[in-house]
Short mmCIF file of C-alpha atoms in Angstrom, two decimals:
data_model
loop_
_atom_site.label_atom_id
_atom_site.label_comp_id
_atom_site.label_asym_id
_atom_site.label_seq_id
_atom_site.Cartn_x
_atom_site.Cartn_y
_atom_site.Cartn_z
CA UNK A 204 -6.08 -355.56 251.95
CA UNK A 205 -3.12 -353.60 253.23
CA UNK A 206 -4.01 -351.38 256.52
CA UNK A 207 -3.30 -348.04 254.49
CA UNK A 208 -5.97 -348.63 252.06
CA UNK A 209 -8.31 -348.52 254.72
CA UNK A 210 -10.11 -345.33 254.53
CA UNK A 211 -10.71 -344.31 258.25
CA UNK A 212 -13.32 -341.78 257.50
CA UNK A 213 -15.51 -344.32 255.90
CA UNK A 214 -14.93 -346.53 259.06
CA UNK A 215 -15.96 -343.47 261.28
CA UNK A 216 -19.35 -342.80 258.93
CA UNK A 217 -19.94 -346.43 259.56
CA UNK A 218 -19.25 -346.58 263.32
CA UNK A 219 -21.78 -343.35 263.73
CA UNK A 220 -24.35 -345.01 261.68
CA UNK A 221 -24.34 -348.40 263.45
CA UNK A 222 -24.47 -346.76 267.39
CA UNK A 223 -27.23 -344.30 266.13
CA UNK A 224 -29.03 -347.33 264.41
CA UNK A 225 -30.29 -344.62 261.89
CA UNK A 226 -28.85 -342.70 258.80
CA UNK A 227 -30.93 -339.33 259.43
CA UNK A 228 -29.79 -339.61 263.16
CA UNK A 229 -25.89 -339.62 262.01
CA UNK A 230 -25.89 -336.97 259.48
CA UNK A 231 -27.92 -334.64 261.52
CA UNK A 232 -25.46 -335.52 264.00
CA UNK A 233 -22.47 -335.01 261.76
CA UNK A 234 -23.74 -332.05 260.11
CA UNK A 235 -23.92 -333.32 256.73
CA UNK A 236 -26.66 -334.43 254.40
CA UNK A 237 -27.53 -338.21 254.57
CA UNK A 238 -26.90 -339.09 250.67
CA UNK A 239 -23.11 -338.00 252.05
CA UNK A 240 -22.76 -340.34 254.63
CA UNK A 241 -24.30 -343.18 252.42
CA UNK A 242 -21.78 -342.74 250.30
CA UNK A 243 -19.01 -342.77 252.45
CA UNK A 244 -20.48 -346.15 253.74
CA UNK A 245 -21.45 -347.86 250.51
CA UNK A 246 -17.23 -346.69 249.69
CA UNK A 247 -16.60 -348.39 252.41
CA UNK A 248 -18.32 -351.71 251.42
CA UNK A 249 -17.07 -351.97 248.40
CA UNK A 250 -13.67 -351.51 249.78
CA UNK A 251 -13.94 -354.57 252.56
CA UNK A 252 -15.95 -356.51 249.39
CA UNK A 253 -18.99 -356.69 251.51
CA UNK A 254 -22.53 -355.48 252.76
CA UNK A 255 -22.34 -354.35 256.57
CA UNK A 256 -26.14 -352.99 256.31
CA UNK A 257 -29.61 -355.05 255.11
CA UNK A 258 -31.46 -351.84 253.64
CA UNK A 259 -34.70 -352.97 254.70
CA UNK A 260 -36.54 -350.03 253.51
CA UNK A 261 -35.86 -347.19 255.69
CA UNK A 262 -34.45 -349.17 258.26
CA UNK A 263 -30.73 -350.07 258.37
CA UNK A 264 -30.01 -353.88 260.33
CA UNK A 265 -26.35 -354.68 260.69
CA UNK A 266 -25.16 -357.97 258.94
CA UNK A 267 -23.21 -360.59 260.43
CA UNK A 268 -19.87 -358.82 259.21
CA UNK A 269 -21.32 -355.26 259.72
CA UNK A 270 -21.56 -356.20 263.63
CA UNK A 271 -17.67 -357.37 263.62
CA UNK A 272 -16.51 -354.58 261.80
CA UNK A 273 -18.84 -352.34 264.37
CA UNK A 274 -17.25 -353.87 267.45
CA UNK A 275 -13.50 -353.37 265.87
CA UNK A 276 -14.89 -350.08 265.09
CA UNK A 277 -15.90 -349.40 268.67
CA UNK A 278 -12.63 -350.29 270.29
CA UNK A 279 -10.14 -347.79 267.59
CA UNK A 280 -12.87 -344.62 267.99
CA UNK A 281 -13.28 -345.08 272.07
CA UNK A 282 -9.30 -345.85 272.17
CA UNK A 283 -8.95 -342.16 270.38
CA UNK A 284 -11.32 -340.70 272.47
CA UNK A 285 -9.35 -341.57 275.36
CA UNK A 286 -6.34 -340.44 273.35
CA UNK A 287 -7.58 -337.32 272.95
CA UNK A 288 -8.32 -336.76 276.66
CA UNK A 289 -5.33 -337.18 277.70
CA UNK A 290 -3.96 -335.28 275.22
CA UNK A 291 -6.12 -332.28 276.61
CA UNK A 292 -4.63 -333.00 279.66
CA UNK A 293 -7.66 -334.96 281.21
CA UNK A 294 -6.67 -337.54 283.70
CA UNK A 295 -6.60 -341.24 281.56
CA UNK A 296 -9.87 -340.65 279.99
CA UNK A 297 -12.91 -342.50 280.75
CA UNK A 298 -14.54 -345.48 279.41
CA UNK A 299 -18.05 -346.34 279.75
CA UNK A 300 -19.33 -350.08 280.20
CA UNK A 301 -23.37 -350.30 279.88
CA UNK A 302 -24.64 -353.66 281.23
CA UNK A 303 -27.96 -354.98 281.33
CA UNK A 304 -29.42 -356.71 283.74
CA UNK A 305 -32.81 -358.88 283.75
CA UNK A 306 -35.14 -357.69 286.18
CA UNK A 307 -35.50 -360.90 288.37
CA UNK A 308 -31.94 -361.00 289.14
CA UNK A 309 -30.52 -359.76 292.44
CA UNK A 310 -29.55 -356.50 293.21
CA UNK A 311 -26.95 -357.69 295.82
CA UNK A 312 -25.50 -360.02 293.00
CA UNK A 313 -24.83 -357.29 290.68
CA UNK A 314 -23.14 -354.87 293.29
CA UNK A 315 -21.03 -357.63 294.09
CA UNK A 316 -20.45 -358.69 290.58
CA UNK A 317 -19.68 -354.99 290.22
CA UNK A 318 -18.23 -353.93 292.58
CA UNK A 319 -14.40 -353.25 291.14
CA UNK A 320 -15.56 -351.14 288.74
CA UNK A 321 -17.13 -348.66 291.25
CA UNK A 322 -13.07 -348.54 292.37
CA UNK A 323 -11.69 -347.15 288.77
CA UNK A 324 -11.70 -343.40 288.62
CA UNK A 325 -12.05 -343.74 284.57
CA UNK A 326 -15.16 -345.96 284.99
CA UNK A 327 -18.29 -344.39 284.38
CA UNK A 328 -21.04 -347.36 284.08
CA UNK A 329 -24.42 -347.45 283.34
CA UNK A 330 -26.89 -350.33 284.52
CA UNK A 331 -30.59 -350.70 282.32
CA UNK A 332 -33.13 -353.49 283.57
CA UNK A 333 -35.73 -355.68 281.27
CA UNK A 334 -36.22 -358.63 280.19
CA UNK A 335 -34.33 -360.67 278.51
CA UNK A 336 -34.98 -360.69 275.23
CA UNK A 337 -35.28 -356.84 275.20
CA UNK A 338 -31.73 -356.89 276.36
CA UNK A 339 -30.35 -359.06 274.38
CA UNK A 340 -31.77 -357.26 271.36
CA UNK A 341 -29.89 -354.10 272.85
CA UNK A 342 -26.76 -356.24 272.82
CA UNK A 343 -27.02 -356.86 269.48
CA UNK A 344 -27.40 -353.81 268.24
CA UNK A 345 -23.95 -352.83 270.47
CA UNK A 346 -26.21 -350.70 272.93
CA UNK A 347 -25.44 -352.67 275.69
CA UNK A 348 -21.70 -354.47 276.41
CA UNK A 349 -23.01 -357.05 278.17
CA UNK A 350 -26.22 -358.52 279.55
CA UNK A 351 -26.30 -360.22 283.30
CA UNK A 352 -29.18 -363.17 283.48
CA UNK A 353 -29.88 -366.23 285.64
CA UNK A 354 -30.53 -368.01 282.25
CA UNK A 355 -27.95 -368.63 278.92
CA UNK A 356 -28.96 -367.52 275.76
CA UNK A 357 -28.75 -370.09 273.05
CA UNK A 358 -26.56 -368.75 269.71
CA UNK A 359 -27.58 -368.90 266.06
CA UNK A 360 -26.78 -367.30 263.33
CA UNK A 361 -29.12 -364.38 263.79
CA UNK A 362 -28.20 -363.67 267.26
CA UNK A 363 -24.94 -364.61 267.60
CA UNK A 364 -23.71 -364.27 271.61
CA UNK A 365 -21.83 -366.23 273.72
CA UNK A 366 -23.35 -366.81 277.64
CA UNK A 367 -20.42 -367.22 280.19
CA UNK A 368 -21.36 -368.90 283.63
CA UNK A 369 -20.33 -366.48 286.23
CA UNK A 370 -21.17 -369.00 289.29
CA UNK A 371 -24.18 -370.72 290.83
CA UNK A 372 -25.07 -370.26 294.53
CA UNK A 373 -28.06 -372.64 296.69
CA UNK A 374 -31.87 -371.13 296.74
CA UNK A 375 -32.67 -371.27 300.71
CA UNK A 376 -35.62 -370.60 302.38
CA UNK A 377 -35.22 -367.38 305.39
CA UNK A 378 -37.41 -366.25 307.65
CA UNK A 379 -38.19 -363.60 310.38
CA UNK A 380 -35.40 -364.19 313.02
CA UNK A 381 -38.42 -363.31 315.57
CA UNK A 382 -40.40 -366.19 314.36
CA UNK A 383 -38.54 -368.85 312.93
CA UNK A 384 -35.08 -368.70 314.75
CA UNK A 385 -34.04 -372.33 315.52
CA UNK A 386 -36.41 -373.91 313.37
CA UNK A 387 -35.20 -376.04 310.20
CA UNK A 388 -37.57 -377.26 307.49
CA UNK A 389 -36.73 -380.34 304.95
CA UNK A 390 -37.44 -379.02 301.29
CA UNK A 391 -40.14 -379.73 300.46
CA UNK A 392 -41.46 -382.29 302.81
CA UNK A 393 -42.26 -379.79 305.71
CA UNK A 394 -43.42 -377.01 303.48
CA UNK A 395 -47.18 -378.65 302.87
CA UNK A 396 -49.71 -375.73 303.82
CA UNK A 397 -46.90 -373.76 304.89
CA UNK A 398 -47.41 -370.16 304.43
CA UNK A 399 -44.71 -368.77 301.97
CA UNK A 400 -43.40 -365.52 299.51
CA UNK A 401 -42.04 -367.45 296.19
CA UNK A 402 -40.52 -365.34 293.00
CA UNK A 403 -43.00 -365.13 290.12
CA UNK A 404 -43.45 -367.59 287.37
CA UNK A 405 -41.15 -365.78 285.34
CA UNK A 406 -38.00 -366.77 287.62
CA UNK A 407 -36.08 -369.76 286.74
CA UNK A 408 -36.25 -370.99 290.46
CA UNK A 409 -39.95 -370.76 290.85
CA UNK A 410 -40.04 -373.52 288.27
CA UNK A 411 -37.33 -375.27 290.00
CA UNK A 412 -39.54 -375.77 293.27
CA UNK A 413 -43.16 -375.54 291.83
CA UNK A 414 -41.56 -379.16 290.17
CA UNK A 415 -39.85 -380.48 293.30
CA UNK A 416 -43.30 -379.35 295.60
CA UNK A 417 -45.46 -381.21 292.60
CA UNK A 418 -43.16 -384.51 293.19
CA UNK A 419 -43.32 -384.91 296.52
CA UNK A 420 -47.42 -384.24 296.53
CA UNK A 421 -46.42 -380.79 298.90
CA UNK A 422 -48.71 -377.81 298.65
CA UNK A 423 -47.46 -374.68 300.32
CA UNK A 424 -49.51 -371.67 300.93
CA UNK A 425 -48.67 -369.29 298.73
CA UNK A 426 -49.08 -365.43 300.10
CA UNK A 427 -47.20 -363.84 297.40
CA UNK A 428 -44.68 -364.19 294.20
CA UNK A 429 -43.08 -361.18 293.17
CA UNK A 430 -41.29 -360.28 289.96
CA UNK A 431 -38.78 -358.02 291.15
CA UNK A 432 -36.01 -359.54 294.07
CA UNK A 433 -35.60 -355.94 295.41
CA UNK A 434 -39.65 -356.42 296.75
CA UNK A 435 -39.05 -359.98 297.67
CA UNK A 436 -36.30 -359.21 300.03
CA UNK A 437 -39.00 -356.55 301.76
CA UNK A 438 -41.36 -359.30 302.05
CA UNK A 439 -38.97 -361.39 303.63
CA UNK A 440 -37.91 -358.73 306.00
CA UNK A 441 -41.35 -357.29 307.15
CA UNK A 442 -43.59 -360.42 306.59
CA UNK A 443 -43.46 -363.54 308.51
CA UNK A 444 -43.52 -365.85 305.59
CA UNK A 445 -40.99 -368.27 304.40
CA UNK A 446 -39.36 -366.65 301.19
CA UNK A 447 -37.77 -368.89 298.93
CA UNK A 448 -34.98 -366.51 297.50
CA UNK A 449 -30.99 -366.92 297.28
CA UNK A 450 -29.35 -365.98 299.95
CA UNK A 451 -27.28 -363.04 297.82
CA UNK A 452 -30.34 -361.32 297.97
CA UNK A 453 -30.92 -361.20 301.35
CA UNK A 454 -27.27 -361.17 302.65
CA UNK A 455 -27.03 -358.25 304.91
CA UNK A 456 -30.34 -359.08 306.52
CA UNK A 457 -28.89 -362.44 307.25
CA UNK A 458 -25.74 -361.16 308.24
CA UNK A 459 -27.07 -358.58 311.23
CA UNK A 460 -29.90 -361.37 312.48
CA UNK A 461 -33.11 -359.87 311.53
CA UNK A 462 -33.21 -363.17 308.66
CA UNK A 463 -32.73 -366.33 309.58
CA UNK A 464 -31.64 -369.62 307.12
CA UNK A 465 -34.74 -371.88 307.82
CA UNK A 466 -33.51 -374.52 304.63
CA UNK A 467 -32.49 -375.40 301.28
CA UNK A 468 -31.93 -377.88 298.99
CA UNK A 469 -29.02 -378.70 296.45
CA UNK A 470 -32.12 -379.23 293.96
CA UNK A 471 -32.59 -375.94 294.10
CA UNK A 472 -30.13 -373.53 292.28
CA UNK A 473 -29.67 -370.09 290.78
CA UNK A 474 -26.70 -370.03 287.86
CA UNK A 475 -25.53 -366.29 286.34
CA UNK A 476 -24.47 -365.57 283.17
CA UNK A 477 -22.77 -362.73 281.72
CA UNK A 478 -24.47 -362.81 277.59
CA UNK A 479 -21.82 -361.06 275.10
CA UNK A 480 -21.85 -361.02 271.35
CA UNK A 481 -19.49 -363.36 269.46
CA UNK A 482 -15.74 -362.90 268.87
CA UNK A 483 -16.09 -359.45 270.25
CA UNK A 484 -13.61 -357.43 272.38
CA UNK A 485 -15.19 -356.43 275.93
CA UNK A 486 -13.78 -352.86 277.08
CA UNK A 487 -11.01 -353.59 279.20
CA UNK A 488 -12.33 -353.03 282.82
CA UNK A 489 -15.18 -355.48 281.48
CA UNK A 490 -12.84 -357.84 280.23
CA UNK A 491 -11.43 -357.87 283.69
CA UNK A 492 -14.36 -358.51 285.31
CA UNK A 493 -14.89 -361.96 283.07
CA UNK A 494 -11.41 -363.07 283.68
CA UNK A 495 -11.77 -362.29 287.28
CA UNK A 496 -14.78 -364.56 287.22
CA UNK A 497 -14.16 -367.30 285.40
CA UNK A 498 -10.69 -367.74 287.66
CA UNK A 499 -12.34 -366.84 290.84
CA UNK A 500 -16.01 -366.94 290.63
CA UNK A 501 -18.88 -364.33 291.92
CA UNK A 502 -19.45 -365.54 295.96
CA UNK A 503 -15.45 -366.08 296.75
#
């Protein structure tokens, strides 16, 4: 199909109906009645000789080809957009990246990971928590550009994403600088009855040690596990537990002296991974970001 017989205006019906996830929500939003905009989309289907909804009732899903043409779609209406402000005389435009991020992951490692965005005027970013599957659910349905997790995401055909590894940094134990200044502990032989702040089951580290304690017949003392690596780092701070934590978390507590390193071990790890959906085109400071990364890495 030549590009002229491409009927933008079917294309735009589409591209409102796929980031409202709802054909009531579109025409309301479009002021027109909803048997319009189906028409303009089924038009459109029938031009690119195939589905880019399953009509599952009342509930519109995107197919495998509806979510390509979606993505292309987002890039040519957020390009005008940007067009059109500077046209109005606007500085360059703006353009938004939304990225998820599961709740157990660092706040220091996504300020970091972020942090050249926060130096582009046109930037305007938004950052949702949750877990994992939530978020990658929001992905798909091109809510979210991409999704920052200390796990990859396997791809099949029904979720079809790609999980980039961003960098890996040591899990170390930290202390009170008060308490355990000087001291260094072998992991895990001098943690048995120990008493220590761990992250919660749900962390991909926890596992990590609970494994490595369990092999070497070591029982710590466990005084807390905590979801969220925000609260951890308090614990660590105010407590005078070991926390087992990576040190991203706790850097600028390290850095002035109130934390101390106490130990790691290079069987103990944290990887990150930026999720994206297949074969699609990341806004440009985003796609920035993932070069940077993959050339450079997170902690350099």
């Amino acid at each position: 199909m030549d590009i002229s017989q491409l009927n933008f205006r079917h294309l735009f019906y589409f591209w409102r109906v796929a980031k409202k996830g709802s054909l009531t929500h579109a025409a309301e939003q479009m002021h027109t009645s909803q048997s319009a905009v189906s028409t303009q989309i089924k038009q459109l289907e029938n031009r690119l000789g195939t589905p880019l909804f399953d009509r599952r009732g009342r509930r519109l899903e995107l197919t495998a080809t509806g979510q390509q043409v979606f993505a292309y779609a987002d890039n040519i209406f957020d390009m005008g957009e940007q067009m059109l402000g500077w046209l109005e005389g606007r500085d360059e435009g703006t353009t938004h990246v939304r990225v998820g991020s599961v709740s157990t992951m660092s706040r220091n490692f996504q300020v970091n990971w972020l942090r050249p965005l926060f130096r582009d005027p046109t930037v305007v970013l938004s950052v949702d928590s949750g877990s994992l599957q939530a978020l990658v659910e929001r992905l798909l349905h091109h809510q979210l550009d991409v999704v920052l997790a200390n796990e990859p995401v396997p791809s099949d055909p029904s979720r079809p994403v790609s999980s980039r590894f961003l960098g890996s940094q040591v899990i170390s134990l930290v202390g009170r600088a008060d308490r355990w200044s000087g001291a260094t502990l072998r992991v895990p032989q001098d943690l048995d009855n120990v008493e220590m702040a761990m992250p919660s089951t749900r962390h991909s580290v926890r596992a990590q040690f609970d494994a490595l304690c369990f092999s070497a017949g070591v029982q710590p003392r466990l005084r807390a596990e905590i979801d969220d690596m925000t609260m951890l780092r308090l614990v660590a701070r105010d407590s005078g537990w070991i926390t087992v934590l990576p040190e991203v978390v706790v850097q600028d507590e390290l850095h002035s002296g109130e934390l101390v390193h106490v130990g790691e071990s290079s069987e103990l790890t944290e990887h990150f991974y930026a999720i994206t959906v297949q074969h699609s085109h990341p806004v440009g400071p985003l796609n920035q970001l993932l070069a940077r990364a993959a050339t450079k890495g997170v902690f350099t």
